[in-house]
Short mmCIF file of C-alpha atoms in Angstrom, two decimals:
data_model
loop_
_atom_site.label_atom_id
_atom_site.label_comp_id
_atom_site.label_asym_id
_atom_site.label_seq_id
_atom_site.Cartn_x
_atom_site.Cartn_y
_atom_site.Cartn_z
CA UNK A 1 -132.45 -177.84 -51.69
CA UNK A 2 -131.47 -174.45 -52.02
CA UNK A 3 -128.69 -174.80 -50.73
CA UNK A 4 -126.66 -171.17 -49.17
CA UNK A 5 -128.21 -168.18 -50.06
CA UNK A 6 -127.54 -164.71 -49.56
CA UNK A 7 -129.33 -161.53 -48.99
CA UNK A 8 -129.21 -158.94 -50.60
CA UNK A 9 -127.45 -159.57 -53.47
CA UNK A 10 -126.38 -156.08 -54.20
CA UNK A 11 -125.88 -152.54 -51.48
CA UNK A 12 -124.72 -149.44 -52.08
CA UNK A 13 -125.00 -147.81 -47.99
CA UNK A 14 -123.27 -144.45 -47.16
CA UNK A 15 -120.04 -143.93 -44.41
CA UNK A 16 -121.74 -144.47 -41.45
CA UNK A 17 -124.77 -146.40 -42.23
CA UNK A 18 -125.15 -149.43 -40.81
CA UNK A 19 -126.43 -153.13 -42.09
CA UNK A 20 -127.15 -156.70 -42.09
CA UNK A 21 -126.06 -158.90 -44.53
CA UNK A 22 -128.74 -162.71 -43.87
CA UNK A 23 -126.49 -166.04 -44.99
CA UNK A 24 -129.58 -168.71 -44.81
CA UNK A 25 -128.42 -173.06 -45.51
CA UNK A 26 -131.00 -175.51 -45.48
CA UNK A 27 -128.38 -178.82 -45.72
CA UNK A 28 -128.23 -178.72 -41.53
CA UNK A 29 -124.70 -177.65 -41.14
CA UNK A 30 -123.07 -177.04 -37.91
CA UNK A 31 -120.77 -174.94 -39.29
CA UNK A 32 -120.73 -171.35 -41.15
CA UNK A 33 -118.72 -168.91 -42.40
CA UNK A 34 -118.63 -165.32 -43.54
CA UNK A 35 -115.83 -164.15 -45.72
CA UNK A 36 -114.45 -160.94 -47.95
CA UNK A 37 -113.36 -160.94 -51.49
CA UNK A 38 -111.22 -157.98 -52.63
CA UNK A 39 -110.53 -157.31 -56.57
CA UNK A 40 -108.17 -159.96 -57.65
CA UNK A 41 -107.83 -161.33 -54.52
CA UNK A 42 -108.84 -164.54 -52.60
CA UNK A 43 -111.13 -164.54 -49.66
CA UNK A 44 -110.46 -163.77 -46.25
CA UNK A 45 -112.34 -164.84 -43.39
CA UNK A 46 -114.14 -162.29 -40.96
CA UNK A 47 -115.77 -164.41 -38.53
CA UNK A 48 -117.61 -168.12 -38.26
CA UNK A 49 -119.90 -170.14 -35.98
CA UNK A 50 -119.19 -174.01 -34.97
CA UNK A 51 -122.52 -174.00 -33.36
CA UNK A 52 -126.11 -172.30 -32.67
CA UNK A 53 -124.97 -169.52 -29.93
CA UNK A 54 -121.41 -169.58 -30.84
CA UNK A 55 -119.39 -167.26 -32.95
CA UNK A 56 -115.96 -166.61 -33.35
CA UNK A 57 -113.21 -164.44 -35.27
CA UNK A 58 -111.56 -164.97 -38.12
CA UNK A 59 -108.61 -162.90 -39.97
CA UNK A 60 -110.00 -159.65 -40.28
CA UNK A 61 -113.26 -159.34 -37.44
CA UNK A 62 -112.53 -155.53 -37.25
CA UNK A 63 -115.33 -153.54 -37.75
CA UNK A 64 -118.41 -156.52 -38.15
CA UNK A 65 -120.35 -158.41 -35.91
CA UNK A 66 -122.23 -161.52 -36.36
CA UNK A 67 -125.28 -163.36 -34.84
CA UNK A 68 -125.88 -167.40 -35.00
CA UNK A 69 -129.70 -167.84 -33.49
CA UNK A 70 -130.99 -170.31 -35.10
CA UNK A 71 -128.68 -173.15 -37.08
CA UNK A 72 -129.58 -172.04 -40.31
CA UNK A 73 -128.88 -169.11 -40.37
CA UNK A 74 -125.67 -166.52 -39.76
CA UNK A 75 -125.80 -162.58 -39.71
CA UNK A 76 -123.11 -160.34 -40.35
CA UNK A 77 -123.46 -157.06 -39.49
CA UNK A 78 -121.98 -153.58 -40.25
CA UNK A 79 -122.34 -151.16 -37.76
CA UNK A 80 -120.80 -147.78 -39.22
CA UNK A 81 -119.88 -148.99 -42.41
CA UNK A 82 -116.52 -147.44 -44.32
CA UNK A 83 -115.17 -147.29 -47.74
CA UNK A 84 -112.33 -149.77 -46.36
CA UNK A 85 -115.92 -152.27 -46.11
CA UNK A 86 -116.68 -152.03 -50.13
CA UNK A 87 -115.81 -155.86 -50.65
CA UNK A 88 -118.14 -158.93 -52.21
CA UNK A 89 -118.64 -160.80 -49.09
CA UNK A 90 -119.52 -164.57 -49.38
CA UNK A 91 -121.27 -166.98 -46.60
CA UNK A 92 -120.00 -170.54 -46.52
CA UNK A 93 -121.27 -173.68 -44.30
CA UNK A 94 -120.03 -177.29 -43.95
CA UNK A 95 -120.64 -180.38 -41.77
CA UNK A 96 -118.82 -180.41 -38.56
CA UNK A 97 -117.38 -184.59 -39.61
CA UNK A 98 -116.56 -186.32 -42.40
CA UNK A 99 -115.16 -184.54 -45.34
CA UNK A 100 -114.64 -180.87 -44.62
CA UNK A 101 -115.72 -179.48 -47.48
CA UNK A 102 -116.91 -175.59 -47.85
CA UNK A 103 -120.30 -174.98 -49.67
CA UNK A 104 -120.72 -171.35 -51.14
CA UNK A 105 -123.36 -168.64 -51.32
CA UNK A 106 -123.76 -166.27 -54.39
CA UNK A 107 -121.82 -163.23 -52.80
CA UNK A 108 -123.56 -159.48 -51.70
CA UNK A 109 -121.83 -156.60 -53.66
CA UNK A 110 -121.68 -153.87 -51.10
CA UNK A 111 -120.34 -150.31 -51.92
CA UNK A 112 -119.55 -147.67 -49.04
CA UNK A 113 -119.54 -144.71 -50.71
CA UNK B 1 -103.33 -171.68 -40.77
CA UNK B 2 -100.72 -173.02 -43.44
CA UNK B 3 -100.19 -170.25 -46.28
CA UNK B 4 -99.98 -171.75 -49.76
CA UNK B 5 -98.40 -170.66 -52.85
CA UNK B 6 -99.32 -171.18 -56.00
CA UNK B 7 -98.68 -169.42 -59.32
CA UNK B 8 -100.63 -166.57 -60.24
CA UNK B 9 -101.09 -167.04 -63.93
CA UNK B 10 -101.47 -170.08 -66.43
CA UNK B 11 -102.35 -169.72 -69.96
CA UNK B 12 -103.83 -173.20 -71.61
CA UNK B 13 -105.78 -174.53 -74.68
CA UNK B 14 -108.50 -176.38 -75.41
CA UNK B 15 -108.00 -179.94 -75.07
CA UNK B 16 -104.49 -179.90 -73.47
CA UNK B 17 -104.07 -181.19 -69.80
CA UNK B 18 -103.17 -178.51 -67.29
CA UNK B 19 -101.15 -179.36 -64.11
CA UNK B 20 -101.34 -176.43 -61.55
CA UNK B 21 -99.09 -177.35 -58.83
CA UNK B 22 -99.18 -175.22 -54.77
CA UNK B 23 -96.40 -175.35 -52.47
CA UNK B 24 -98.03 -175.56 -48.82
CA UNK B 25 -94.36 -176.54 -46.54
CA UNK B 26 -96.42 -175.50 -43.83
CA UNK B 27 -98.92 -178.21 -43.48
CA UNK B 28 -99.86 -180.01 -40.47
CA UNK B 29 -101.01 -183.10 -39.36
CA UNK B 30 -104.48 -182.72 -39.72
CA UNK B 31 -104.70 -180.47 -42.49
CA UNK B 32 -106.46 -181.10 -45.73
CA UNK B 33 -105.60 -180.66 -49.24
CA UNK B 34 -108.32 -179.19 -50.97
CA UNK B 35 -109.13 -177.09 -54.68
CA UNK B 36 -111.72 -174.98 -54.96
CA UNK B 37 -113.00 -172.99 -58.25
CA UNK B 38 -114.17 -169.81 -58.70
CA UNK B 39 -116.04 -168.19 -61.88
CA UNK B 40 -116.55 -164.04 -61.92
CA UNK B 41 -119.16 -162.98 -59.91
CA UNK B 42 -119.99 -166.72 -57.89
CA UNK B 43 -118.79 -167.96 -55.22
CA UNK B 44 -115.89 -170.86 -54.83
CA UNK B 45 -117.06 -174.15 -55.68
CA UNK B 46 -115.62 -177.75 -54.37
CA UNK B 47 -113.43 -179.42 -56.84
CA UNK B 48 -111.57 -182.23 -55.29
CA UNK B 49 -109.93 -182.83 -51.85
CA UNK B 50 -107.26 -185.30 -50.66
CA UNK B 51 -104.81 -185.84 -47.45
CA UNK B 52 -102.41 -187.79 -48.84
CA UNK B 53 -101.31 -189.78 -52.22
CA UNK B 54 -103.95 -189.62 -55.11
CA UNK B 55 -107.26 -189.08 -55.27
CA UNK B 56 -109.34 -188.49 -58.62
CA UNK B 57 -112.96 -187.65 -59.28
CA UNK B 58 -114.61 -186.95 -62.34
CA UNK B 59 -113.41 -183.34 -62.68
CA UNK B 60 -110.04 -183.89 -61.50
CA UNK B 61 -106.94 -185.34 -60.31
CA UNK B 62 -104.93 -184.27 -57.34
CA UNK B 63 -101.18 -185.88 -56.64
CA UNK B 64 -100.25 -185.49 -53.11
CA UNK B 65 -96.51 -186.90 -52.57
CA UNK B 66 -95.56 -188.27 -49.68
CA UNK B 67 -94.28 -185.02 -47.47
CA UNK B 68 -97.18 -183.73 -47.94
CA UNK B 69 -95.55 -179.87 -48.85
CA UNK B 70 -97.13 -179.91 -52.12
CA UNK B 71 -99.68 -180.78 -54.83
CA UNK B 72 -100.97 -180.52 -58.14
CA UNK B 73 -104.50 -180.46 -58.97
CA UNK B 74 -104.84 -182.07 -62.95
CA UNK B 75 -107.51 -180.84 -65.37
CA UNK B 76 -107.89 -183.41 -67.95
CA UNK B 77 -108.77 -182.54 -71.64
CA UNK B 78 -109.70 -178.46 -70.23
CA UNK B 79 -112.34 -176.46 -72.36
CA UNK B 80 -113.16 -173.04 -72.68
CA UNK B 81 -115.38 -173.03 -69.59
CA UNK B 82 -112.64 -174.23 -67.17
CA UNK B 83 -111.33 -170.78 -67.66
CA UNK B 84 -111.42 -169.85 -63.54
CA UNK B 85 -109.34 -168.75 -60.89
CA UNK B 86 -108.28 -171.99 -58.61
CA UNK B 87 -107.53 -171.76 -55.37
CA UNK B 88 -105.55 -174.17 -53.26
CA UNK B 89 -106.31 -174.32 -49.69
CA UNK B 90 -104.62 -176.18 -47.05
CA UNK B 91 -106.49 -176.98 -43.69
CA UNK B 92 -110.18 -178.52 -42.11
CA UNK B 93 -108.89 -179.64 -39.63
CA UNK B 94 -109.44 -176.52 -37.02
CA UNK B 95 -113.27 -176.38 -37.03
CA UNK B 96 -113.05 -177.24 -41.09
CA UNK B 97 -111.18 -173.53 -41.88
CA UNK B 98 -108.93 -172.77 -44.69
CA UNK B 99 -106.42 -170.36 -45.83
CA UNK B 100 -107.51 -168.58 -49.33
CA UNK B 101 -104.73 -167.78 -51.31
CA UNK B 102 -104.81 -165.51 -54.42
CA UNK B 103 -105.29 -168.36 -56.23
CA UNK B 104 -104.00 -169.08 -60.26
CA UNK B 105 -106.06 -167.41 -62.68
CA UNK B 106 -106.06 -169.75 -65.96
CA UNK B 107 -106.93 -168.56 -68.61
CA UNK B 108 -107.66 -171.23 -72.01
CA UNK B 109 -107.56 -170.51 -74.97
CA UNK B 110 -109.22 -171.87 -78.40
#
């Protein structure tokens, strides 16, 4: 199993470009989750899905969107990206009983310049 | 979401036990008690989880007293490569989210 992967790993976009950032999980979670990692500090959470169709916000939603087609996978998209967007941005999917427990991607580096 | 605080430094060395406690006074019912890991450059990784008294796994140990407003994750015996930041996260129980912290940065030494 792969596990949660990520794509890209790395993006450098210009103010105003716009993007898609692919979170892919082959373990058959109900659950995902897209989060932001600023330097030195811990992860906040933009938006997440309980369910094929459904998405929801999280802390900071302002200025993404995300998509939930299929089960496996969870989009998050920049529109008109800014500077304020330069963040490593993790995915993250779990079961929706027993133990709720977060599995990890890698990350995507992005840099608005 | 219940808002955790933890310290934001520890310096260890190898072979000493580290005790990294989070105050969480905030925690309800349903929440979870769980410690996550995270090396530069990866994303968090699972280290142990409890709701209530002890639980220990082969990583770690994590003391949960009975009001539930704290814990202490234990790292027995840490090396060199336990150097991480470790977050402690309180929650799961609202469609399995959790509050991220800054986390404690520890740092061990030879």
């Amino acid at each position: 199993n792969a596990g949660v992967t990520q794509t890209p790993k790395f993006r450098v976009l210009k103010t105003g470009q716009s993007m898609t950032l692919l979170c892919a999980q082959d373990m058959n979670h109900e659950y995902m989750y897209w989060y932001r990692q600023d330097p030195g500090m811990g992860l906040r959470l933009i938006h997440y899905s309980v369910g094929e169709g459904t998405t929801a916000k999280g802390e900071v939603p302002d200025g993404y969107n995300v998509s939930r087609l299929k089960k496996q996978n969870f989009l998050l998209g920049l529109e008109s990206a800014a500077p304020s967007q330069t963040s490593v941005y993790f995915c993250a999917s779990s079961y929706r009983s027993g133990s709720p427990e977060q599995f990890f991607g890698p990350g995507t580096r992005l840099t608005v310049l | 979401l219940a808002k955790t605080t933890q310290p934001i430094s520890m310096d260890s060395y190898e072979g000493q036990e580290v005790n990294i406690t989070c105050s969480h006074n905030n925690i309800a019912t349903n929440d979870y008690i769980t410690w996550y890991q995270q090396f530069p450059s990866q994303g968090p990784r699972f280290i142990i989880q409890g709701y209530k008294t002890k639980v220990t796994n082969e990583v770690a140990s994590l003391f949960i007293p009975a009001d539930r407003k704290s814990s202490t994750l234990s790292l027995p015996r840490v090396s060199l490569s336990d150097t991480a930041v470790y977050y402690c996260l309180v929650g799961g129980g609202d469609f399995n989210k959790f509050y991220f912290g800054s986390g404690t940065k520890l740092n061990v030494k030879p």
